[in-house]
Amino acid sequence: MTENQPGLPDKRGHFGEFGGQFVSETLMHALDELQQAYGHWRKDEEFVQRMDEDLANYVGRPSPIYYAQRYSEAAAGAKIYLKREDLNHTGAHKINNTMGQGLLARYMGKKRVIAETGAGQHGVATATVAARLNQSCRVYMGDVDIQRQAINVFRMRLLGAEVTGVSAGSATLKDALNEAMRDWVGNVDDTFYIIGTVAGPHPYPEMVRDFNAVVGREARRQMLKLCDSLPDALVACVGGGSNAMGLFHPFLEDKNVKMFGVEAAGHGLESGQHAASLCAGRPGVLHGCRTYLLDDDAGQIRHTHSISAGLDYPGVGPEHAWLKETGRADYVAVTDEEALRAFHQLTRLEGIMPALESSHALAYGFKLAAGMRPDQRVLINLSGRGDKDVQTVAEIEGLSL
Amino acid sequence: MSQRIADCFELAKKAGRKVLIPFITAGDPDPGWTVAVMHALAGAGADLIELGVPFSDPMADGPVIQLASERAIEKHVTLGTVLEMVKLFRQTDTDTPVVLMGYMNPVERYGNKRFPDHATIAGVDGLLLVDCPPQERDDLGVAMNDVGLDGICLVTPTTTRERVKDIAGVANGFIYYVSLKGITGAGQLDSSELREPIQQIREFSQLPVAVGFGIKNAEMAVNVAAHSDAVVMGSALVEALSVAKNSEEACSVATAFVAPVRESLDNMG
């Protein structure tokens, strides 16, 4: 479970100039309440034990580290290892966080949970936990995403969640987040908002990071055991950035471990049709925090594009903005085409079908490894499995299933 | 501190009159009509005008104002355009205070130091940023104080007593009490629930108190005004305006909306 993390954010939730609480006054009390509850329960023995048990017996942790031999051979450079978050219950890292927040909601006496979702992975992970904890659950999802992730929508409904389509704006993740925020403002007394990424107002970026940091803690231990040394580089995809932050955070003090966050370059950064807020954006305020974002000269948030719904978001977690600013992590971007190629390559070489989100990390990790020495190691976070994307991939290839 | 806002409330107080604050989204339904509509509102008895600055992701707004924002953005309305509108309005109306209401990112993009300066030159009197509570204002807050642009603060049913005290310490112009837990245009407002929270605000602040969110007609306005110094009406007016076909029609809709509310407020006794 969560350890008492030193350092950032500060008391007001700032990572340097990033983060904070940019929300309407109605939510200020709810955020204070959440901050206090999280501060209390994270140190509570019973809560921690319950969380650890659930992560082990329900989620299936620890997830293995897998040496991808054939994928490494194809890269012909450093050895490539995969952190298998795709093997978690519900098929992605998202459950680490929803398990934590769902349990916190229960300890806080909130009987209703809401969530936003892009690819549907966070929605499914929330609906799953809500089913188990007997909480009523509503998930907001952009109409465009509902189209491209039909299977996940059905999964959520099977789990008893109400899925509400959002047609405003670009009808994707950012608009779903707006709508969830509106719901929360109106139902703040009995509702817990389970945010799915390390963005949003304080304490979400910190809390979601802490719940996902189990990924990095395990990986650190596993690599030491397996290879007697830490990896030379970590690679993870970044939409909002929760799987990347979960992997990176426990390694922040290991100065020899390089970190690469991989954003979605969509049709290419120069095309303007991408979702790479760190690579091509600038600081601003969105969804409760100051962070890097994609906007126009008037400050209107731009519509983004990525083949992967989970990365299709115009902002990013404020701690990533901070890691970029301080130079601790590097942020790069790969295109739809490169990600798709990685999707096929890993599937054929290793018999592992990655999520299109994770395929971005794979594409960059492969390039990175190719330029490294054979005695070096790259650890890629395989954040989710690709079953949900089969339809999308088939359509791109002109097939109907 | 804005003299226009202070004078507006002072005059109203002397005359025993409730301050009526209509809200419209700048540039909706058409950017060319906004200034005329502002004059119509003032002519029909509005004391202060709240002008919504369109934003692509208006988290605190209900569907009516969201759609108005989207329409205005489609017509290329920016924060700069809004300042031009106020400048134009000021050519013939130098008394009616104008408060801009919107979200942080367009202001930050314009420039936290530059914006307050340009806004006051254009004739803006106050700024209400829904997603920027007082403790996050930093350099923007300093720049606003320097030029006397009022930072209008929100207090809501969930604001704790301690926080009301903090907010009272930094607010200027007037305090905007959000009458319900929810987004603009939502829910049912029970005006009997206003007494206590407004009393609490008055304990800590000498500033006038305006109440808004969910006030849809003259009757509700009167019930609310029994507890407050001012009432804000937004979504219902924005919705009425949205069907106007031209500037003249928009102005008559505005007049027809405000005049009866004015009359009811003046006959409260």
XYZ file of C-alpha atoms in Angstrom:
670
model
C 0.000 0.000 0.000
C 0.911 3.615 0.200
C 3.989 4.665 2.068
C 4.413 8.056 3.507
C 5.943 9.713 0.456
C 8.361 12.494 1.134
C 8.541 15.586 -1.018
C 5.958 16.914 -3.375
C 3.275 18.013 -3.624
C 3.330 20.737 -0.983
C 0.394 21.254 1.381
C -1.644 23.129 -1.187
C -1.036 20.466 -3.771
C 1.606 22.218 -5.838
C 4.471 20.617 -7.722
C 6.477 23.771 -8.298
C 4.179 26.030 -10.330
C 1.967 23.076 -11.326
C -0.987 21.400 -9.623
C -3.201 23.222 -7.130
C -6.966 23.332 -6.735
C -8.615 25.182 -9.595
C -12.211 24.236 -8.930
C -15.476 25.967 -8.185
C -16.042 26.923 -4.583
C -18.726 24.244 -4.159
C -16.044 21.552 -4.353
C -13.505 23.114 -2.007
C -15.015 21.511 1.070
C -15.263 18.110 -0.622
C -11.588 18.309 -1.567
C -10.624 19.242 1.991
C -12.680 16.354 3.289
C -11.067 13.973 0.801
C -7.602 15.221 1.644
C -8.208 14.625 5.336
C -9.792 11.229 4.834
C -6.987 10.088 2.554
C -4.370 11.408 4.968
C -6.014 9.467 7.755
C -6.869 6.132 6.133
C -3.620 5.730 4.225
C -1.952 5.286 7.610
C -4.676 3.110 9.096
C -3.532 -0.458 9.639
C -6.839 -2.087 8.817
C -7.257 -0.043 5.619
C -3.732 -0.816 4.484
C -4.147 -4.502 5.193
C -7.465 -4.654 3.374
C -5.893 -2.884 0.407
C -2.915 -5.237 0.317
C -5.185 -8.273 0.450
C -7.356 -6.968 -2.343
C -4.349 -6.188 -4.512
C -3.027 -9.711 -3.970
C -6.186 -11.809 -4.123
C -8.572 -9.748 -6.217
C -6.310 -7.836 -8.603
C -3.706 -10.613 -8.786
C -0.610 -8.713 -7.753
C 2.305 -8.698 -7.972
C 2.190 -8.609 -11.748
C 5.188 -10.349 -13.313
C 8.178 -8.838 -15.031
C 8.702 -10.590 -18.317
C 11.916 -10.615 -20.354
C 10.729 -10.171 -23.940
C 13.500 -12.096 -25.635
C 12.278 -12.110 -29.216
C 11.182 -8.476 -29.041
C 14.648 -7.636 -27.664
C 16.362 -9.604 -30.425
C 14.390 -7.713 -33.035
C 15.536 -4.426 -31.512
C 19.113 -5.749 -31.448
C 20.220 -3.549 -28.587
C 19.361 -3.449 -24.906
C 17.308 -6.180 -23.261
C 13.612 -5.304 -23.072
C 11.549 -6.212 -19.998
C 7.808 -5.781 -19.679
C 5.914 -5.000 -16.483
C 2.776 -7.031 -17.044
C -0.015 -4.763 -15.823
C -2.084 -6.279 -18.616
C -2.415 -9.383 -16.463
C -4.263 -7.559 -13.689
C -7.944 -8.239 -13.126
C -9.844 -6.151 -15.738
C -6.755 -6.012 -17.917
C -4.933 -2.813 -17.036
C -3.194 -0.840 -14.295
C -6.362 1.175 -13.701
C -7.681 -1.235 -11.063
C -4.818 -0.374 -8.672
C -6.272 3.086 -8.317
C -9.989 2.274 -8.401
C -9.458 -0.390 -5.744
C -7.886 2.268 -3.518
C -10.409 5.017 -4.173
C -13.369 2.632 -4.019
C -12.239 1.416 -0.626
C -11.649 4.994 0.525
C -15.189 5.897 -0.596
C -16.503 3.048 1.517
C -14.514 4.132 4.567
C -15.807 7.690 4.035
C -19.394 6.398 3.955
C -20.107 7.460 0.355
C -22.520 5.050 -1.280
C -22.350 6.412 -4.806
C -19.289 6.597 -7.031
C -18.865 8.348 -10.365
C -16.062 8.253 -12.891
C -15.044 9.551 -16.298
C -13.507 7.264 -18.854
C -11.766 7.505 -22.206
C -10.841 4.057 -23.479
C -13.247 2.571 -20.970
C -10.536 0.864 -18.912
C -10.968 3.191 -15.966
C -14.737 2.942 -16.311
C -14.581 -0.838 -16.250
C -12.175 -0.815 -13.314
C -14.489 1.535 -11.417
C -17.619 -0.461 -12.253
C -15.829 -3.623 -11.139
C -14.887 -2.255 -7.751
C -18.329 -0.679 -7.317
C -19.975 -4.041 -7.984
C -17.804 -5.707 -5.404
C -18.250 -2.965 -2.790
C -21.982 -2.636 -3.470
C -21.766 1.005 -4.536
C -24.015 2.596 -7.116
C -21.920 3.688 -10.060
C -22.270 6.100 -12.949
C -19.611 6.434 -15.625
C -19.395 9.399 -18.006
C -17.984 8.694 -21.433
C -17.736 10.792 -24.588
C -20.040 9.710 -27.420
C -17.061 9.310 -29.745
C -15.372 6.972 -27.263
C -18.590 5.018 -26.731
C -18.479 4.316 -30.454
C -14.889 3.160 -30.566
C -14.947 1.188 -27.299
C -18.290 -0.574 -27.546
C -17.082 -3.701 -25.774
C -16.003 -1.814 -22.683
C -19.340 0.014 -22.593
C -21.126 -3.315 -22.519
C -18.760 -4.619 -19.853
C -19.561 -1.653 -17.612
C -23.283 -2.205 -18.076
C -22.919 -5.903 -17.285
C -21.223 -4.865 -14.069
C -24.252 -2.797 -13.132
C -22.896 0.657 -13.898
C -24.908 3.314 -15.644
C -22.956 4.631 -18.631
C -23.878 8.184 -19.593
C -22.827 9.473 -23.001
C -21.462 13.003 -23.327
C -22.015 14.845 -26.595
C -20.581 18.260 -25.620
C -17.314 19.607 -27.042
C -15.216 16.934 -28.693
C -17.282 14.147 -27.040
C -14.137 12.482 -25.676
C -12.357 12.105 -22.353
C -12.055 15.814 -21.487
C -15.776 16.328 -21.946
C -16.563 13.235 -19.881
C -14.413 14.748 -17.128
C -16.344 18.044 -17.303
C -19.606 16.164 -16.977
C -18.398 14.052 -14.048
C -17.253 17.245 -12.336
C -20.733 18.738 -12.848
C -22.322 15.632 -11.362
C -20.020 15.873 -8.366
C -20.828 19.562 -7.796
C -24.516 18.673 -7.679
C -24.230 15.521 -5.535
C -21.257 16.311 -3.398
C -22.775 15.006 -0.142
C -23.179 11.337 -0.996
C -20.914 10.942 -4.027
C -17.252 10.017 -4.366
C -15.624 11.009 -7.642
C -13.079 8.354 -8.655
C -10.745 10.230 -11.000
C -8.875 7.864 -13.281
C -5.599 9.637 -13.721
C -2.961 11.712 -11.946
C -4.681 14.946 -13.017
C -7.501 16.975 -11.457
C -7.392 19.082 -8.305
C -5.279 18.217 -5.266
C -5.277 15.628 -3.667
C -6.078 13.533 -6.781
C -2.674 13.731 -8.517
C -0.972 12.623 -5.327
C -3.538 10.007 -4.340
C -3.792 8.383 -7.770
C -0.003 8.339 -7.999
C 0.274 6.665 -4.594
C -2.283 3.988 -5.468
C -0.462 3.238 -8.725
C 3.013 3.409 -7.216
C 2.648 -0.275 -6.341
C 3.673 -0.824 -9.985
C 7.021 0.919 -9.535
C 7.684 -0.538 -6.077
C 7.173 -4.065 -7.368
C 9.146 -3.420 -10.534
C 12.088 -2.028 -8.592
C 12.185 -5.070 -6.309
C 11.634 -7.527 -9.157
C 14.362 -6.067 -11.365
C 16.857 -6.166 -8.511
C 16.008 -9.789 -7.868
C 15.974 -10.799 -11.511
C 18.993 -8.862 -12.805
C 20.831 -7.726 -9.687
C 20.508 -4.182 -10.926
C 17.981 -1.512 -11.713
C 16.958 -0.974 -15.331
C 18.808 1.722 -17.283
C 15.575 3.200 -18.565
C 11.850 3.153 -17.831
C 9.316 3.703 -20.587
C 5.584 4.277 -20.150
C 2.818 5.877 -22.176
C 1.329 9.162 -20.982
C -2.225 10.371 -21.523
C -3.138 11.770 -18.127
C -0.119 9.808 -16.958
C -1.195 7.448 -14.163
C 0.611 4.284 -15.287
C 3.767 6.279 -16.004
C 3.664 8.088 -12.668
C 3.009 4.814 -10.862
C 6.091 3.277 -12.456
C 8.332 6.362 -12.243
C 7.695 7.565 -8.740
C 9.501 4.867 -6.736
C 12.528 5.349 -9.029
C 12.764 9.156 -8.738
C 15.749 8.994 -6.393
C 17.575 6.433 -8.569
C 19.391 9.030 -10.600
C 20.917 6.496 -13.009
C 17.531 5.291 -14.136
C 16.349 7.357 -17.101
C 12.614 7.881 -17.543
C 10.688 8.320 -20.762
C 7.030 9.272 -20.945
C 5.541 8.576 -24.366
C 2.720 10.769 -25.593
C 0.403 10.268 -28.542
C 1.672 12.064 -31.644
C -1.482 11.010 -33.544
C -1.012 11.921 -37.206
C 2.280 13.642 -36.297
C 3.100 16.631 -34.082
C 3.353 18.910 -37.116
C -0.169 17.934 -38.257
C -1.719 19.517 -35.180
C -3.759 16.328 -34.768
C -2.231 14.750 -31.712
C -2.573 14.589 -27.924
C 0.995 15.437 -26.892
C 0.511 18.143 -24.287
C 4.024 17.893 -22.822
C 5.802 17.724 -26.175
C 3.747 20.351 -27.968
C 1.716 22.231 -25.331
C 2.313 24.907 -22.709
C 1.321 25.573 -19.106
C -2.289 26.537 -18.439
C -5.238 25.576 -16.234
C -7.565 22.669 -16.969
C -9.712 20.323 -14.890
C -8.625 21.596 -11.529
C -4.882 21.994 -11.931
C -2.175 24.032 -13.595
C -0.312 21.824 -16.027
C 0.812 21.496 -19.637
C -2.122 21.504 -22.020
C -3.109 21.981 -25.633
C -5.013 25.165 -26.303
C -5.355 27.864 -28.951
C -4.243 31.488 -28.695
C -7.510 32.434 -26.998
C -7.033 29.804 -24.289
C -9.723 27.453 -25.613
C -8.835 23.801 -25.129
C -8.106 22.118 -28.447
C -9.627 18.923 -29.751
C -7.029 16.180 -29.721
C -6.469 13.083 -31.771
C -5.024 9.695 -31.008
C -5.725 6.212 -32.274
C -5.873 5.304 -28.609
C -8.854 6.660 -26.688
C -6.958 6.413 -23.410
C -4.324 8.902 -24.547
C -6.738 11.245 -26.297
C -6.630 14.000 -23.683
C -5.452 17.642 -23.993
C -3.899 17.868 -20.509
C -1.570 15.804 -18.365
C -0.940 15.207 -14.675
C 0.811 18.174 -13.014
C 3.618 16.037 -11.593
C 4.629 15.069 -15.138
C 4.751 18.786 -15.981
C 7.057 19.157 -12.987
C 9.272 16.212 -13.993
C 9.567 17.724 -17.464
C 10.408 21.141 -16.060
C 13.077 19.747 -13.738
C 14.451 17.465 -16.461
C 14.061 14.321 -14.313
C 11.969 12.648 -17.013
C 11.990 13.023 -20.793
C 8.809 13.198 -22.777
C 8.606 12.011 -26.344
C 5.791 11.175 -28.751
C 5.032 8.397 -31.225
C 2.460 8.432 -34.013
C -0.638 6.291 -34.516
C 1.213 4.416 -37.225
C 4.229 3.611 -35.048
C 1.979 2.493 -32.199
C -0.004 0.250 -34.510
C 3.190 -1.304 -35.811
C 4.302 -2.018 -32.234
C 0.895 -3.535 -31.488
C 1.370 -6.057 -34.291
C 5.014 -6.654 -33.588
C 4.597 -7.576 -29.933
C 1.564 -9.710 -30.745
C 3.478 -11.703 -33.356
C 6.824 -11.926 -31.590
C 5.713 -12.551 -28.028
C 2.096 -13.667 -28.220
C 1.091 -10.693 -26.093
C -1.532 -8.343 -27.471
C -0.938 -4.901 -25.950
C -3.451 -2.095 -25.551
C -3.019 0.667 -28.134
C -2.077 2.991 -25.254
C 0.746 0.670 -24.165
C 1.729 0.204 -27.809
C 2.990 3.795 -27.745
C 5.395 2.892 -24.940
C 6.420 -0.277 -26.800
C 7.155 1.638 -29.993
C 9.422 4.096 -28.237
C 11.000 1.482 -25.959
C 11.930 -0.552 -29.025
C 13.616 2.452 -30.692
C 15.371 3.324 -27.469
C 16.634 -0.224 -26.904
C 17.889 -0.403 -30.491
C 20.309 2.424 -29.730
C 21.588 0.927 -26.481
C 24.212 -1.684 -25.573
C 23.316 -5.384 -25.113
C 24.276 -5.253 -21.435
C 21.717 -2.534 -20.770
C 18.059 -2.969 -19.821
C 14.871 -1.138 -20.721
C 11.728 -1.687 -18.663
C 8.492 -0.917 -20.478
C 5.211 -0.661 -18.634
C 2.770 -2.865 -20.476
C -0.103 -0.969 -18.896
C -3.012 -2.836 -20.451
C -4.055 -5.643 -22.734
C -5.291 -5.120 -26.259
C -8.515 -7.127 -26.392
C -10.573 -3.932 -26.220
C -8.764 -2.571 -29.295
C -9.290 -5.504 -31.623
C -12.277 -3.782 -33.219
C -10.339 -0.555 -33.811
C -7.413 -2.402 -35.353
C -9.707 -4.431 -37.591
C -11.443 -1.287 -38.835
C -8.134 0.378 -39.654
C -7.262 -2.654 -41.728
C -10.594 -2.518 -43.487
C -12.023 -5.631 -41.859
C -15.381 -5.961 -40.178
C -15.702 -8.539 -37.444
C -11.453 48.683 -5.766
C -13.983 49.518 -8.450
C -15.736 52.816 -7.811
C -18.519 51.961 -10.226
C -19.482 48.789 -8.318
C -19.291 50.554 -4.948
C -21.410 53.463 -6.245
C -23.939 51.103 -7.791
C -24.638 49.338 -4.491
C -24.452 52.565 -2.491
C -27.020 54.296 -4.691
C -29.317 51.278 -4.610
C -29.066 51.097 -0.839
C -30.004 54.757 -0.470
C -32.953 54.294 -2.784
C -34.042 51.095 -0.995
C -33.653 49.242 -4.230
C -32.484 45.688 -4.903
C -29.645 45.356 -7.357
C -30.581 43.324 -10.413
C -27.739 41.535 -12.211
C -28.520 39.803 -15.491
C -25.946 37.440 -16.969
C -25.446 36.966 -20.682
C -22.777 35.042 -22.561
C -20.717 37.513 -24.571
C -21.122 36.887 -28.275
C -24.243 34.743 -28.036
C -26.379 34.453 -30.057
C -24.292 36.833 -32.155
C -21.201 38.899 -31.311
C -22.616 41.882 -33.178
C -25.665 42.067 -30.896
C -24.058 41.853 -27.479
C -23.445 45.558 -26.900
C -26.991 46.444 -27.977
C -28.356 43.776 -25.616
C -26.252 45.184 -22.759
C -27.775 48.629 -23.355
C -31.247 47.091 -23.499
C -30.643 45.319 -20.180
C -29.472 48.526 -18.521
C -32.386 50.442 -20.069
C -34.897 47.942 -18.686
C -33.584 48.241 -15.148
C -30.472 46.115 -14.773
C -28.057 47.716 -12.300
C -24.952 45.680 -13.087
C -24.191 43.404 -16.010
C -22.412 40.098 -15.776
C -20.816 39.151 -19.048
C -19.873 35.506 -19.520
C -16.551 34.867 -21.243
C -16.959 31.762 -23.421
C -14.765 28.787 -22.539
C -14.473 25.418 -24.239
C -14.707 23.446 -20.975
C -17.136 25.228 -18.658
C -17.122 22.737 -15.772
C -19.427 24.716 -13.501
C -22.089 25.451 -16.088
C -25.254 23.652 -17.043
C -26.281 22.819 -20.613
C -27.805 26.244 -21.405
C -24.609 28.207 -20.770
C -22.415 25.425 -22.191
C -24.254 25.668 -25.493
C -24.123 29.462 -25.446
C -20.352 29.216 -24.932
C -19.989 26.773 -27.808
C -21.982 29.044 -30.139
C -19.889 32.067 -29.180
C -16.611 30.185 -29.676
C -17.799 29.060 -33.108
C -18.209 32.751 -33.899
C -14.611 33.366 -32.807
C -15.381 35.254 -29.611
C -12.244 35.538 -27.473
C -11.372 37.341 -24.270
C -9.962 40.123 -26.463
C -13.282 40.386 -28.320
C -15.119 40.626 -25.013
C -12.941 43.565 -23.946
C -13.762 45.283 -27.265
C -17.468 44.826 -26.505
C -17.108 46.439 -23.100
C -15.128 49.309 -24.599
C -17.922 49.910 -27.086
C -20.562 49.706 -24.342
C -18.649 52.305 -22.304
C -18.846 54.856 -25.137
C -22.428 55.574 -24.119
C -22.810 53.994 -20.669
C -20.269 55.043 -18.089
C -22.320 54.104 -15.005
C -23.438 50.492 -15.257
C -20.769 48.231 -13.795
C -19.647 45.268 -15.868
C -18.303 42.073 -14.300
C -16.719 39.379 -16.450
C -17.440 35.806 -15.412
C -15.468 32.919 -16.808
C -12.663 30.436 -16.372
C -8.976 30.717 -15.669
C -7.298 29.449 -18.829
C -8.357 32.206 -21.267
C -7.203 34.817 -18.729
C -3.912 33.040 -18.152
C -3.345 32.797 -21.901
C -4.093 36.524 -22.291
C -1.578 37.165 -19.535
C -2.173 37.293 -15.786
C -0.366 40.624 -15.531
C -1.562 42.154 -18.797
C -5.230 41.239 -18.526
C -6.312 43.301 -15.474
C -4.701 46.366 -17.007
C -6.407 45.963 -20.375
C -9.707 45.067 -18.721
C -9.886 48.196 -16.581
C -8.896 50.374 -19.533
C -11.780 48.821 -21.494
C -14.135 49.628 -18.622
C -14.496 46.282 -16.862
C -15.102 46.588 -13.121
C -14.849 43.079 -11.749
C -13.719 39.567 -12.572
C -15.237 36.336 -11.348
C -13.248 33.241 -12.229
C -15.327 30.196 -11.413
C -12.391 27.785 -11.309
C -9.943 30.020 -9.522
C -10.546 30.217 -5.788
C -8.863 33.149 -3.993
C -5.880 31.085 -2.772
C -4.830 30.282 -6.359
C -4.909 33.856 -7.663
C -1.248 34.655 -6.984
C 0.182 37.029 -9.633
C -3.249 37.610 -11.163
C -4.590 38.765 -7.797
C -1.705 41.166 -7.349
C -2.186 42.621 -10.832
C -5.937 43.006 -10.207
C -5.343 44.886 -6.971
C -2.831 47.155 -8.662
C -5.375 48.440 -11.174
C -8.496 48.214 -9.007
C -10.217 45.365 -10.803
C -12.538 43.744 -8.257
C -12.059 40.038 -7.616
C -15.588 38.766 -7.063
C -15.617 35.729 -4.777
C -18.089 32.896 -4.536
C -19.500 31.445 -1.340
C -21.597 28.281 -1.582
C -23.771 26.120 0.695
C -20.724 23.866 1.240
C -18.334 26.668 2.203
C -17.290 26.240 5.831
C -17.530 29.054 8.346
C -13.767 29.289 8.560
C -13.484 29.625 4.815
C -16.236 32.248 4.623
C -14.080 34.273 6.973
C -10.997 33.842 4.750
C -12.925 34.720 1.619
C -14.440 37.793 3.275
C -10.902 38.930 3.989
C -9.886 39.056 0.340
C -13.152 39.694 -1.529
C -14.058 43.014 -3.014
C -16.966 44.492 -4.949
C -19.631 42.133 -3.678
C -19.872 38.543 -2.525
C -21.661 36.146 -4.803
C -23.571 33.499 -2.897
C -24.262 30.408 -5.005
C -27.733 29.421 -3.898
C -27.539 25.710 -4.593
C -25.189 22.788 -4.789
C -24.921 22.317 -8.494
C -24.225 23.908 -11.823
C -25.756 27.039 -13.355
C -29.406 26.719 -14.271
C -29.869 23.587 -12.176
C -32.254 22.384 -9.575
C -34.878 23.854 -7.328
C -34.006 26.762 -5.140
C -35.508 26.998 -1.674
C -35.134 30.632 -0.688
C -35.835 29.903 2.977
C -32.449 28.225 3.114
C -30.731 31.497 2.279
C -31.180 33.282 5.582
C -28.506 31.550 7.643
C -25.662 31.426 5.140
C -26.171 35.052 4.176
C -26.185 36.059 7.833
C -22.916 34.213 8.197
C -21.394 36.145 5.290
C -22.544 39.430 6.817
C -20.869 38.509 10.079
C -17.507 38.633 8.360
C -18.013 41.121 5.554
C -19.446 44.566 4.982
C -19.717 43.879 1.261
C -23.099 43.560 -0.422
C -24.299 40.006 -1.077
C -25.651 38.897 -4.443
C -27.379 35.532 -4.880
C -27.408 33.526 -8.068
C -27.811 30.038 -9.658
C -31.303 28.671 -10.261
C -33.266 31.957 -10.169
C -35.582 31.625 -13.134
C -38.372 34.227 -12.788
C -39.613 37.373 -11.053
C -41.260 35.471 -8.219
C -38.073 33.611 -7.348
C -36.098 36.833 -7.656
C -38.363 38.521 -5.103
C -38.066 35.604 -2.673
C -34.294 35.656 -2.932
C -34.015 39.452 -2.728
C -35.781 39.336 0.635
C -32.484 37.964 1.996
C -29.877 39.583 -0.254
C -28.776 42.892 -1.712
C -28.771 41.648 -5.274
C -30.017 38.838 -7.483
C -28.251 37.303 -10.482
C -30.253 35.763 -13.308
C -28.412 33.879 -16.029
C -29.515 30.630 -17.639
C -33.176 31.608 -18.062
C -32.170 34.828 -19.852
C -29.522 33.107 -21.996
C -32.084 30.534 -23.042
C -34.635 33.212 -23.949
C -32.031 35.098 -25.990
C -30.880 32.020 -27.865
C -33.865 32.007 -30.211
C -33.611 35.682 -31.216
C -33.269 36.186 -34.984
C -31.631 39.605 -35.012
C -30.282 42.344 -32.780
C -33.633 44.142 -32.386
C -35.363 40.929 -31.421
C -32.583 40.097 -28.941
C -32.980 43.540 -27.378
C -36.734 43.185 -27.002
C -36.273 39.704 -25.467
C -33.794 41.226 -23.000
C -36.150 44.071 -22.132
C -39.121 41.748 -21.794
C -37.085 39.531 -19.452
C -35.680 42.240 -17.189
C -38.532 44.761 -16.977
C -41.012 42.576 -15.060
C -38.323 41.392 -12.650
C -37.373 45.023 -12.041
C -40.983 45.900 -11.393
C -41.486 43.023 -8.973
C -38.309 43.864 -7.103
C -39.351 47.515 -6.823
C -42.755 46.571 -5.474
C -41.464 44.299 -2.752
C -42.343 46.866 -0.139
